[in-house]
Structures are given as structure tokens and as C-alpha cells.
mmCIF file of C-alpha atoms and ligand atoms in Angstrom:
data_model
loop_
_atom_site.group_PDB
_atom_site.id
_atom_site.type_symbol
_atom_site.label_atom_id
_atom_site.label_comp_id
_atom_site.label_asym_id
_atom_site.label_seq_id
_atom_site.Cartn_x
_atom_site.Cartn_y
_atom_site.Cartn_z
ATOM 1 C CA MET A 1 -88.011 -214.983 -87.637
ATOM 2 C CA THR A 2 -87.485 -218.367 -86.090
ATOM 3 C CA PRO A 3 -90.739 -220.254 -85.582
ATOM 4 C CA GLN A 4 -91.684 -220.956 -81.954
ATOM 5 C CA LYS A 5 -92.101 -224.611 -82.707
ATOM 6 C CA PHE A 6 -89.307 -225.793 -84.913
ATOM 7 C CA THR A 7 -87.638 -228.944 -86.132
ATOM 8 C CA VAL A 8 -83.912 -229.570 -86.266
ATOM 9 C CA SER A 9 -82.222 -231.759 -88.854
ATOM 10 C CA VAL A 10 -78.837 -233.138 -87.916
ATOM 11 C CA VAL A 11 -76.754 -234.383 -90.829
ATOM 12 C CA VAL A 12 -73.970 -236.846 -90.023
ATOM 13 C CA PRO A 13 -71.568 -237.984 -92.755
ATOM 14 C CA ALA A 14 -70.143 -241.395 -91.926
ATOM 15 C CA TYR A 15 -67.448 -243.321 -93.711
ATOM 16 C CA ASN A 16 -66.337 -246.564 -92.074
ATOM 17 C CA GLU A 17 -67.511 -245.514 -88.631
ATOM 18 C CA GLU A 18 -69.043 -248.849 -87.561
ATOM 19 C CA VAL A 19 -67.193 -248.844 -84.227
ATOM 20 C CA GLY A 20 -68.264 -245.450 -82.949
ATOM 21 C CA ILE A 21 -71.497 -244.604 -84.703
ATOM 22 C CA ALA A 22 -73.937 -246.193 -82.227
ATOM 23 C CA ALA A 23 -72.362 -244.451 -79.216
ATOM 24 C CA PHE A 24 -72.274 -241.196 -81.145
ATOM 25 C CA LEU A 25 -75.960 -241.376 -82.078
ATOM 26 C CA GLU A 26 -76.844 -242.160 -78.477
ATOM 27 C CA ARG A 27 -74.957 -239.101 -77.249
ATOM 28 C CA LEU A 28 -76.455 -236.965 -79.995
ATOM 29 C CA GLN A 29 -79.986 -238.032 -79.120
ATOM 30 C CA GLY A 30 -79.270 -237.237 -75.501
ATOM 31 C CA THR A 31 -78.662 -233.598 -76.363
ATOM 32 C CA LEU A 32 -81.595 -233.376 -78.747
ATOM 33 C CA LYS A 33 -84.063 -234.651 -76.143
ATOM 34 C CA GLY A 34 -87.132 -232.456 -75.914
ATOM 35 C CA LEU A 35 -86.667 -231.085 -79.417
ATOM 36 C CA ASP A 36 -88.441 -232.068 -82.562
ATOM 37 C CA TYR A 37 -85.633 -233.524 -84.614
ATOM 38 C CA GLU A 38 -84.472 -235.882 -87.349
ATOM 39 C CA ILE A 39 -81.008 -237.352 -87.704
ATOM 40 C CA ILE A 40 -79.860 -238.049 -91.231
ATOM 41 C CA VAL A 41 -76.778 -240.227 -91.382
ATOM 42 C CA VAL A 42 -75.201 -240.268 -94.801
ATOM 43 C CA ASP A 43 -73.246 -243.469 -95.241
ATOM 44 C CA ASP A 44 -70.612 -242.454 -97.742
ATOM 45 C CA GLY A 45 -70.030 -245.887 -99.253
ATOM 46 C CA SER A 46 -68.586 -247.456 -96.106
ATOM 47 C CA VAL A 47 -66.994 -250.851 -96.617
ATOM 48 C CA ASP A 48 -67.406 -251.910 -92.994
ATOM 49 C CA GLY A 49 -70.616 -252.550 -91.078
ATOM 50 C CA THR A 50 -71.677 -248.897 -90.733
ATOM 51 C CA LEU A 51 -74.867 -249.406 -92.745
ATOM 52 C CA THR A 52 -75.804 -252.585 -90.861
ATOM 53 C CA VAL A 53 -75.453 -250.811 -87.515
ATOM 54 C CA LEU A 54 -77.423 -247.856 -88.856
ATOM 55 C CA SER A 55 -80.242 -249.929 -90.295
ATOM 56 C CA ALA A 56 -80.639 -251.735 -86.983
ATOM 57 C CA LEU A 57 -80.849 -248.433 -85.081
ATOM 58 C CA ALA A 58 -83.207 -246.904 -87.634
ATOM 59 C CA ALA A 59 -85.534 -249.902 -87.432
ATOM 60 C CA LYS A 60 -86.127 -249.099 -83.761
ATOM 61 C CA ASN A 61 -86.339 -245.328 -84.120
ATOM 62 C CA ASP A 62 -87.854 -243.545 -87.096
ATOM 63 C CA ARG A 63 -86.151 -240.270 -86.238
ATOM 64 C CA ILE A 64 -82.906 -241.878 -87.354
ATOM 65 C CA LYS A 65 -82.755 -241.854 -91.114
ATOM 66 C CA ALA A 66 -80.061 -243.139 -93.395
ATOM 67 C CA ILE A 67 -78.964 -242.443 -96.927
ATOM 68 C CA SER A 68 -76.418 -244.841 -98.297
ATOM 69 C CA PHE A 69 -74.225 -244.063 -101.317
ATOM 70 C CA THR A 70 -73.265 -246.694 -103.867
ATOM 71 C CA ARG A 71 -69.599 -245.946 -103.202
ATOM 72 C CA ASN A 72 -67.403 -243.418 -101.458
ATOM 73 C CA PHE A 73 -68.160 -240.013 -102.970
ATOM 74 C CA GLY A 74 -66.458 -237.926 -100.281
ATOM 75 C CA HIS A 75 -67.304 -235.955 -97.175
ATOM 76 C CA GLN A 76 -68.507 -232.863 -99.056
ATOM 77 C CA MET A 77 -70.910 -234.886 -101.205
ATOM 78 C CA ALA A 78 -72.285 -236.634 -98.120
ATOM 79 C CA LEU A 79 -72.973 -233.250 -96.552
ATOM 80 C CA SER A 80 -74.536 -231.979 -99.785
ATOM 81 C CA ALA A 81 -76.915 -234.934 -99.849
ATOM 82 C CA GLY A 82 -77.799 -234.169 -96.237
ATOM 83 C CA TYR A 83 -78.701 -230.574 -97.102
ATOM 84 C CA LYS A 84 -80.891 -231.824 -99.917
ATOM 85 C CA TYR A 85 -82.797 -234.367 -97.845
ATOM 86 C CA ALA A 86 -83.089 -232.378 -94.616
ATOM 87 C CA GLN A 87 -86.577 -231.191 -93.734
ATOM 88 C CA GLY A 88 -85.895 -229.180 -90.578
ATOM 89 C CA ASP A 89 -86.174 -225.424 -89.993
ATOM 90 C CA CYS A 90 -82.463 -225.476 -89.305
ATOM 91 C CA VAL A 91 -79.826 -227.988 -90.348
ATOM 92 C CA VAL A 92 -76.798 -228.924 -88.260
ATOM 93 C CA THR A 93 -73.876 -230.786 -89.821
ATOM 94 C CA ILE A 94 -71.602 -232.722 -87.471
ATOM 95 C CA ASP A 95 -68.873 -235.385 -87.807
ATOM 96 C CA ALA A 96 -69.570 -238.909 -86.605
ATOM 97 C CA ASP A 97 -66.275 -239.400 -84.752
ATOM 98 C CA MET A 98 -67.159 -237.292 -81.668
ATOM 99 C CA GLN A 99 -64.536 -234.694 -82.478
ATOM 100 C CA ASP A 100 -67.392 -232.241 -82.663
ATOM 101 C CA PRO A 101 -69.260 -232.294 -79.336
ATOM 102 C CA PRO A 102 -73.005 -232.797 -79.929
ATOM 103 C CA GLU A 103 -73.750 -230.825 -76.717
ATOM 104 C CA LEU A 104 -72.750 -227.650 -78.563
ATOM 105 C CA ILE A 105 -75.811 -227.974 -80.785
ATOM 106 C CA THR A 106 -77.939 -226.371 -78.032
ATOM 107 C CA GLU A 107 -75.764 -223.245 -78.223
ATOM 108 C CA LEU A 108 -75.872 -223.232 -82.007
ATOM 109 C CA ILE A 109 -79.662 -223.312 -81.864
ATOM 110 C CA GLU A 110 -79.763 -220.450 -79.339
ATOM 111 C CA LYS A 111 -77.719 -218.244 -81.675
ATOM 112 C CA TRP A 112 -79.941 -219.217 -84.592
ATOM 113 C CA GLN A 113 -82.970 -218.190 -82.551
ATOM 114 C CA GLU A 114 -81.362 -214.774 -82.116
ATOM 115 C CA GLY A 115 -81.755 -214.423 -85.861
ATOM 116 C CA TYR A 116 -78.451 -215.541 -87.404
ATOM 117 C CA LYS A 117 -78.775 -217.609 -90.568
ATOM 118 C CA ILE A 118 -75.445 -219.380 -90.087
ATOM 119 C CA VAL A 119 -73.849 -220.370 -86.780
ATOM 120 C CA TYR A 120 -70.337 -221.785 -87.063
ATOM 121 C CA ALA A 121 -68.756 -223.924 -84.393
ATOM 122 C CA LYS A 122 -65.290 -222.476 -84.111
ATOM 123 C CA ARG A 123 -62.317 -224.535 -82.915
ATOM 124 C CA ARG A 124 -60.791 -222.547 -80.108
ATOM 125 C CA GLU A 125 -58.315 -225.254 -79.301
ATOM 126 C CA ARG A 126 -57.391 -228.535 -80.897
ATOM 127 C CA GLU A 127 -56.363 -231.668 -79.071
ATOM 128 C CA GLU A 128 -54.979 -233.103 -82.262
ATOM 129 C CA THR A 129 -51.408 -233.883 -83.307
ATOM 130 C CA ILE A 130 -49.023 -231.007 -84.016
ATOM 131 C CA PHE A 131 -48.878 -232.165 -87.615
ATOM 132 C CA LYS A 132 -52.651 -231.908 -88.007
ATOM 133 C CA ARG A 133 -52.682 -228.490 -86.330
ATOM 134 C CA VAL A 134 -49.902 -227.135 -88.518
ATOM 135 C CA THR A 135 -51.409 -228.467 -91.745
ATOM 136 C CA ALA A 136 -54.829 -227.167 -90.743
ATOM 137 C CA SER A 137 -53.463 -223.688 -90.047
ATOM 138 C CA LEU A 138 -51.615 -223.773 -93.373
ATOM 139 C CA PHE A 139 -54.846 -224.828 -95.028
ATOM 140 C CA TYR A 140 -56.758 -221.747 -93.825
ATOM 141 C CA ARG A 141 -53.865 -219.477 -94.703
ATOM 142 C CA VAL A 142 -53.446 -220.758 -98.279
ATOM 143 C CA LEU A 143 -57.164 -220.633 -98.779
ATOM 144 C CA ASN A 144 -57.654 -217.088 -97.571
ATOM 145 C CA THR A 145 -54.649 -215.754 -99.462
ATOM 146 C CA PHE A 146 -56.273 -216.772 -102.696
ATOM 147 C CA SER A 147 -59.992 -217.085 -102.149
ATOM 148 C CA GLU A 148 -62.165 -214.182 -103.230
ATOM 149 C CA THR A 149 -64.788 -215.304 -100.688
ATOM 150 C CA PRO A 150 -63.189 -215.123 -97.239
ATOM 151 C CA VAL A 151 -63.587 -218.473 -95.529
ATOM 152 C CA PRO A 152 -63.868 -218.182 -91.723
ATOM 153 C CA ILE A 153 -60.703 -219.332 -89.962
ATOM 154 C CA ASP A 154 -60.750 -222.428 -87.736
ATOM 155 C CA VAL A 155 -64.231 -223.286 -88.819
ATOM 156 C CA GLY A 156 -64.827 -226.736 -90.234
ATOM 157 C CA ASP A 157 -68.033 -228.370 -91.343
ATOM 158 C CA PHE A 158 -69.611 -228.349 -87.886
ATOM 159 C CA ARG A 159 -72.251 -225.636 -88.184
ATOM 160 C CA LEU A 160 -75.922 -224.795 -88.152
ATOM 161 C CA VAL A 161 -77.620 -223.196 -91.115
ATOM 162 C CA ASP A 162 -81.126 -221.899 -91.518
ATOM 163 C CA ARG A 163 -83.498 -223.755 -93.835
ATOM 164 C CA GLU A 164 -83.052 -220.953 -96.394
ATOM 165 C CA VAL A 165 -79.298 -221.542 -96.589
ATOM 166 C CA ALA A 166 -79.697 -225.340 -96.653
ATOM 167 C CA GLU A 167 -82.120 -225.067 -99.567
ATOM 168 C CA LEU A 168 -79.785 -222.800 -101.471
ATOM 169 C CA ILE A 169 -76.861 -225.184 -100.996
ATOM 170 C CA GLY A 170 -79.059 -228.175 -101.842
ATOM 171 C CA GLN A 171 -80.095 -226.567 -105.111
ATOM 172 C CA LEU A 172 -76.724 -225.275 -106.295
ATOM 173 C CA PRO A 173 -75.840 -227.275 -109.389
ATOM 174 C CA GLU A 174 -72.073 -226.883 -108.867
ATOM 175 C CA LYS A 175 -70.286 -230.231 -108.909
ATOM 176 C CA SER A 176 -67.134 -229.222 -107.117
ATOM 177 C CA ARG A 177 -68.447 -228.587 -103.679
ATOM 178 C CA PHE A 178 -66.311 -226.800 -101.209
ATOM 179 C CA LEU A 179 -69.085 -226.250 -98.705
ATOM 180 C CA ARG A 180 -67.244 -223.949 -96.303
ATOM 181 C CA GLY A 181 -66.794 -221.567 -99.184
ATOM 182 C CA LEU A 182 -70.296 -222.023 -100.601
ATOM 183 C CA VAL A 183 -71.929 -221.336 -97.232
ATOM 184 C CA ALA A 184 -69.844 -218.174 -96.735
ATOM 185 C CA TRP A 185 -70.387 -217.107 -100.335
ATOM 186 C CA GLY A 186 -74.141 -216.686 -99.757
ATOM 187 C CA GLY A 187 -73.435 -213.658 -97.570
ATOM 188 C CA PHE A 188 -76.044 -214.584 -94.945
ATOM 189 C CA SER A 189 -75.715 -213.214 -91.415
ATOM 190 C CA ALA A 190 -73.306 -215.412 -89.500
ATOM 191 C CA THR A 191 -71.845 -215.812 -86.049
ATOM 192 C CA SER A 192 -69.855 -218.452 -84.218
ATOM 193 C CA VAL A 193 -69.672 -220.399 -80.991
ATOM 194 C CA ASP A 194 -66.301 -221.620 -79.653
ATOM 195 C CA PHE A 195 -65.434 -225.180 -78.758
ATOM 196 C CA ILE A 196 -62.445 -227.401 -78.119
ATOM 197 C CA ARG A 197 -61.859 -229.993 -80.801
ATOM 198 C CA ARG A 198 -61.126 -233.294 -79.128
ATOM 199 C CA LYS A 199 -59.187 -236.242 -80.456
ATOM 200 C CA ARG A 200 -60.889 -238.793 -82.627
ATOM 201 C CA MET A 201 -62.550 -241.481 -80.478
ATOM 202 C CA HIS A 202 -62.117 -244.427 -82.827
ATOM 203 C CA GLY A 203 -60.426 -245.142 -86.110
ATOM 204 C CA LYS A 204 -58.247 -242.627 -87.889
ATOM 205 C CA THR A 205 -58.678 -239.482 -89.932
ATOM 206 C CA HIS A 206 -59.710 -239.732 -93.565
ATOM 207 C CA TYR A 207 -57.883 -236.507 -94.268
ATOM 208 C CA PRO A 208 -54.149 -237.217 -94.417
ATOM 209 C CA PHE A 209 -51.787 -234.464 -95.569
ATOM 210 C CA PHE A 210 -52.177 -234.835 -99.326
ATOM 211 C CA LYS A 211 -55.936 -235.056 -99.136
ATOM 212 C CA MET A 212 -55.919 -231.821 -97.088
ATOM 213 C CA LEU A 213 -53.662 -230.177 -99.667
ATOM 214 C CA ASN A 214 -55.947 -231.266 -102.481
ATOM 215 C CA PHE A 215 -58.925 -230.048 -100.528
ATOM 216 C CA ALA A 216 -57.287 -226.626 -100.086
ATOM 217 C CA LEU A 217 -56.431 -226.477 -103.803
ATOM 218 C CA ASP A 218 -60.024 -227.384 -104.613
ATOM 219 C CA GLY A 219 -61.215 -224.566 -102.410
ATOM 220 C CA VAL A 220 -58.880 -222.082 -104.059
ATOM 221 C CA VAL A 221 -59.795 -223.090 -107.608
ATOM 222 C CA SER A 222 -63.529 -223.079 -106.794
ATOM 223 C CA PHE A 223 -63.490 -219.627 -105.259
ATOM 224 C CA SER A 224 -60.847 -217.662 -107.036
ATOM 225 C CA THR A 225 -59.280 -216.975 -110.377
ATOM 226 C CA LYS A 226 -56.308 -215.372 -108.656
ATOM 227 C CA PRO A 227 -53.963 -218.258 -109.541
ATOM 228 C CA LEU A 228 -54.674 -217.574 -113.220
ATOM 229 C CA LYS A 229 -53.688 -213.947 -112.699
ATOM 230 C CA MET A 230 -50.609 -215.133 -110.875
ATOM 231 C CA ALA A 231 -49.758 -217.229 -113.939
ATOM 232 C CA ILE A 232 -49.980 -214.105 -116.091
ATOM 233 C CA TYR A 233 -47.691 -212.150 -113.773
ATOM 234 C CA LEU A 234 -45.208 -214.992 -113.619
ATOM 235 C CA GLY A 235 -45.319 -215.073 -117.403
ATOM 236 C CA ILE A 236 -44.628 -211.332 -117.579
ATOM 237 C CA ILE A 237 -41.701 -211.570 -115.176
ATOM 238 C CA ALA A 238 -40.275 -214.540 -117.065
ATOM 239 C CA SER A 239 -40.669 -212.710 -120.388
ATOM 240 C CA LEU A 240 -38.896 -209.629 -119.049
ATOM 241 C CA LEU A 241 -36.033 -211.723 -117.738
ATOM 242 C CA GLY A 242 -35.944 -213.624 -120.999
ATOM 243 C CA PHE A 243 -35.901 -210.407 -122.980
ATOM 244 C CA SER A 244 -32.958 -208.982 -121.031
ATOM 245 C CA GLY A 245 -31.189 -212.285 -121.647
ATOM 246 C CA ILE A 246 -31.729 -211.866 -125.389
ATOM 247 C CA VAL A 247 -30.404 -208.286 -125.355
ATOM 248 C CA TYR A 248 -27.385 -209.452 -123.400
ATOM 249 C CA ALA A 249 -26.731 -212.371 -125.765
ATOM 250 C CA ILE A 250 -26.887 -210.138 -128.832
ATOM 251 C CA TRP A 251 -24.691 -207.526 -127.223
ATOM 252 C CA ARG A 252 -22.150 -210.188 -126.352
ATOM 253 C CA ARG A 253 -22.220 -211.590 -129.888
ATOM 254 C CA PHE A 254 -21.562 -208.261 -131.572
ATOM 255 C CA PHE A 255 -19.452 -206.341 -129.112
ATOM 256 C CA LEU A 256 -17.170 -208.892 -127.532
ATOM 257 C CA PRO A 257 -14.302 -210.649 -129.289
ATOM 258 C CA HIS A 258 -15.194 -214.084 -130.656
ATOM 259 C CA GLU A 259 -13.445 -216.156 -127.971
ATOM 260 C CA PHE A 260 -16.316 -215.165 -125.658
ATOM 261 C CA TRP A 261 -19.011 -216.427 -128.012
ATOM 262 C CA VAL A 262 -19.089 -220.044 -127.009
ATOM 263 C CA THR A 263 -19.189 -219.587 -123.239
ATOM 264 C CA GLY A 264 -22.511 -219.083 -121.482
ATOM 265 C CA TRP A 265 -23.442 -222.690 -120.806
ATOM 266 C CA THR A 266 -24.485 -221.815 -117.224
ATOM 267 C CA ALA A 267 -26.723 -218.996 -118.391
ATOM 268 C CA LEU A 268 -28.321 -221.292 -120.942
ATOM 269 C CA PHE A 269 -28.847 -224.054 -118.436
ATOM 270 C CA VAL A 270 -30.334 -221.724 -115.825
ATOM 271 C CA ALA A 271 -32.624 -220.128 -118.378
ATOM 272 C CA ILE A 272 -33.963 -223.454 -119.665
ATOM 273 C CA VAL A 273 -34.603 -224.838 -116.215
ATOM 274 C CA PHE A 274 -36.150 -221.614 -114.966
ATOM 275 C CA PHE A 275 -38.500 -221.049 -117.878
ATOM 276 C CA GLY A 276 -39.292 -224.753 -118.065
ATOM 277 C CA GLY A 277 -40.345 -224.651 -114.427
ATOM 278 C CA ILE A 278 -42.525 -221.602 -114.879
ATOM 279 C CA GLN A 279 -44.163 -223.109 -117.948
ATOM 280 C CA LEU A 280 -45.012 -226.350 -116.172
ATOM 281 C CA PHE A 281 -46.295 -224.493 -113.160
ATOM 282 C CA THR A 282 -48.577 -222.199 -115.135
ATOM 283 C CA THR A 283 -49.784 -225.027 -117.387
ATOM 284 C CA GLY A 284 -50.619 -226.905 -114.197
ATOM 285 C CA ILE A 285 -52.682 -223.994 -112.907
ATOM 286 C CA ILE A 286 -54.580 -223.688 -116.167
ATOM 287 C CA GLY A 287 -55.035 -227.460 -116.156
ATOM 288 C CA GLU A 288 -56.710 -227.335 -112.739
ATOM 289 C CA TYR A 289 -59.291 -224.893 -114.047
ATOM 290 C CA ILE A 290 -59.858 -226.915 -117.208
ATOM 291 C CA GLY A 291 -60.324 -229.987 -115.045
ATOM 292 C CA LYS A 292 -63.018 -228.168 -113.100
ATOM 293 C CA ILE A 293 -64.765 -227.047 -116.290
ATOM 294 C CA TYR A 294 -64.574 -230.608 -117.628
ATOM 295 C CA LYS A 295 -66.239 -231.992 -114.519
ATOM 296 C CA GLU A 296 -69.014 -229.407 -114.673
ATOM 297 C CA VAL A 297 -69.629 -230.002 -118.376
ATOM 298 C CA GLN A 298 -69.842 -233.769 -117.988
ATOM 299 C CA GLY A 299 -72.822 -233.127 -115.774
ATOM 300 C CA ARG A 300 -72.606 -236.397 -113.890
ATOM 301 C CA PRO A 301 -74.583 -236.596 -110.658
ATOM 302 C CA MET A 302 -72.695 -235.615 -107.520
ATOM 303 C CA TYR A 303 -73.462 -238.926 -105.815
ATOM 304 C CA LEU A 304 -75.590 -242.029 -106.317
ATOM 305 C CA VAL A 305 -77.904 -243.355 -103.637
ATOM 306 C CA LYS A 306 -77.978 -247.118 -103.167
ATOM 307 C CA GLU A 307 -80.684 -247.207 -100.543
ATOM 308 C CA THR A 308 -82.420 -245.129 -97.916
ATOM 309 C CA VAL A 309 -83.904 -246.029 -94.540
ATOM 310 C CA ASN A 310 -86.846 -244.109 -92.989
ATOM 311 C CA ILE A 311 -86.588 -241.431 -95.660
ATOM 312 C CA GLU A 312 -87.963 -241.322 -99.152
ATOM 313 C CA ARG A 313 -85.400 -241.565 -101.893
ATOM 314 C CA GLN A 314 -85.223 -238.483 -104.115
ATOM 315 C CA LYS A 315 -84.532 -238.297 -107.778
ATOM 316 C CA ILE A 316 -81.091 -236.850 -108.445
HETATM 317 N N1 UDP B 1 -66.231 -238.835 -94.080
HETATM 318 C C1 UDP B 1 -67.083 -239.132 -95.132
HETATM 319 N N2 UDP B 1 -66.521 -239.464 -96.344
HETATM 320 C C2 UDP B 1 -65.164 -239.493 -96.544
HETATM 321 C C3 UDP B 1 -64.322 -239.143 -95.468
HETATM 322 C C4 UDP B 1 -64.890 -238.814 -94.253
HETATM 323 O O1 UDP B 1 -68.309 -239.125 -95.003
HETATM 324 O O2 UDP B 1 -64.744 -239.805 -97.668
HETATM 325 C C5 UDP B 1 -66.824 -238.489 -92.762
HETATM 326 C C6 UDP B 1 -66.227 -239.214 -91.574
HETATM 327 O O3 UDP B 1 -66.914 -240.422 -91.314
HETATM 328 C C7 UDP B 1 -66.402 -238.207 -90.448
HETATM 329 C C8 UDP B 1 -66.280 -236.865 -91.168
HETATM 330 O O4 UDP B 1 -66.566 -237.119 -92.539
HETATM 331 O O5 UDP B 1 -67.697 -238.287 -89.869
HETATM 332 C C9 UDP B 1 -64.925 -236.212 -90.992
HETATM 333 O O6 UDP B 1 -63.910 -237.092 -91.405
HETATM 334 P P1 UDP B 1 -62.556 -237.292 -90.583
HETATM 335 O O7 UDP B 1 -62.865 -237.410 -89.135
HETATM 336 O O8 UDP B 1 -61.816 -238.413 -91.213
HETATM 337 O O9 UDP B 1 -61.800 -235.932 -90.863
HETATM 338 P P2 UDP B 1 -60.979 -234.995 -89.835
HETATM 339 O O10 UDP B 1 -61.855 -234.808 -88.649
HETATM 340 O O11 UDP B 1 -59.737 -235.749 -89.530
HETATM 341 O O12 UDP B 1 -60.724 -233.748 -90.598
HETATM 342 MG MG1 MG B 2 -62.602 -236.284 -87.498
#
């Protein structure tokens, strides 16, 4: 059960957010007033003044803590570090660009107090560009077609998890971290609270189309071996087609008069292109999985911490 007196950790990944971060933290603290909380901002190797702004704020307020990476390791790694460092009884993850309204955290906490281990903030509406909305919807569709762990639709990385879930995620040794999948994979009791996703206040998205596509592919490969099965089926279909082609070619050679022998350039061309395409496609799929294995086997740390403010640095 939820303790009567509890602490909340709020994890904020920030990459080049120098312009908006101070206003965001102010608004966030406004909603957390009266609670026992810590805010962990993970500076994901920003090249602007994000860390300077953060350090100044943290110097005045020890509830604001910062972890700074040596370079940009990515949004998912920043969140993973947050889960590892967070001390609270529940951990909220929220973007720094005010697209996720901090005021919703109160509702997330209420649901958590009802006993849910995971409370997702679900995007009921998006005030983003049509392009972003279409690609996002495509993203969830592709993911759920393939993923063996259903990933909740229209749910991003704005959520609350219980300490138990945060610890599990923090301890998972997996290097390729598709957190939406990992959180759902645990099978903990979950619910959601709706909100309207506003436009970005400052700067621009770090997730352009190709990064989104890669992210979706990452999610699929991390949570499903279905594409490998698909490769097998494609292979079977191609072999069957190829086999009928062989039968036809032999039949033609032996049963038709010889002036027909040399024709068939089109068939040959189509066959080469078709099978070539399938081979490249399936090799690509296998390659993705090998790439993942390679990364896991190398065993490099997920991220490197350059410095921390108001929080003790942990060994990796
Ligand atoms: N972010 C990060 N590392 C990155 C890219 C983004 O820590 O490599 C942070 C970013 O500062 C923001 C959050 O992750 O707080 C979400 O990023 P963004 O707003 O660019 O994504 P979108 O909302 O467009 O999906
Ligand atoms: Mg954003």
C-alpha cells in the first residue's frame, strides 16, 4: 500500500533546453508544493547552457538535483539514469519542454494512491503538426503490429511508476532501452489519466521523422522476434515462386520448339530483382537483431556521468 507520508521523484531529461528549463522547473515546483519531493534533471550532454542554468538553480535549492552526461546518450538513457538515481516512493518522468503539463502530476499521484503501480499520462489530443500526429499514430501502429508486449497507445514517456517498478527498470541490464515497452513488459497494474499535449514552448523537437522511425524499429526489435518469422515466411513464398519458375523453365526447354528457348528475358529480370529484394530485406532484418546482440555483448555502460549536483554519483 502507498505510505501515508511519501516522497515523489520527478525525473526530467533535458537536451539543449537552456531557454525553457528555468521556467519549467518553476512551474513544476509550483505543482509539487506541499509534497516531499526531489527533482532530478538529467542533462543529456547538452551543448548549450542547460547545465549552467541548472547548477545555478540547484545551488539555491537542494531539492533540485542534476546528473550531467559526458555526451548525448539519448532520451531513453537519460530516463534510465533517472530511474536509477531516484529515491522517491514513486517516480514521475516528464519532458522539459512543457509539452507535458506538470499540473497533471497531482492526478497521477492520486491514481497511484489508489493502488496502481503504473499511471500513464495519455494524450487525448495533440496540438502538434499534422505531420507529427500522423507519424506518431503510425509509430504506435507499427509497434503494436509486431510487438509481443502490447505498448499502450498514445502514451509517451510521461508517467508515474511505483518505486518497485523504478527499481526493476533501474536494475535491468538491457542496453537497448525502449522504456515504454519495458515498463509495460513488467505486467504491473496500470491505469491512465488523459491530457492534451500542447505545442513545444521553445526550441524544436529532437525527434524528426527518421529518428521516430528508428525508435519504432528499436521498439519492435527489442520486443519481438516476429520480423524474423516474417523473414522465414517471405523466404518460403519466394522459394515456392522460384520453384514454379524452375518447373516452368524446364517444361519450356523440353516441350516447346527451340525458337522459344532464348526468350524469357523479362521473367529473368523480374525474378532477379524480386529475389534480390527479398534477400536484402531479410538480411537487413537479421542484421538488426545481430546488431542488438553485438551491443549487448560489448557490455559498454549505457551512459557516462560527467558530474552531478546535489546528488551522489553512483558507480555504473
Ligand atoms: N531529450 C533528451 N535527449 C535527447 C533528445 C531529447 O534528453 O537526445 C529530452 C528533451 O530535452 C525533452 C524530452 O527528451 O525534455 C523529449 O524530447 P523532444 O521534446 O525533443 O521530443 P518530442 O516531444 O518532440 O517527442
Ligand atoms: Mg517535446
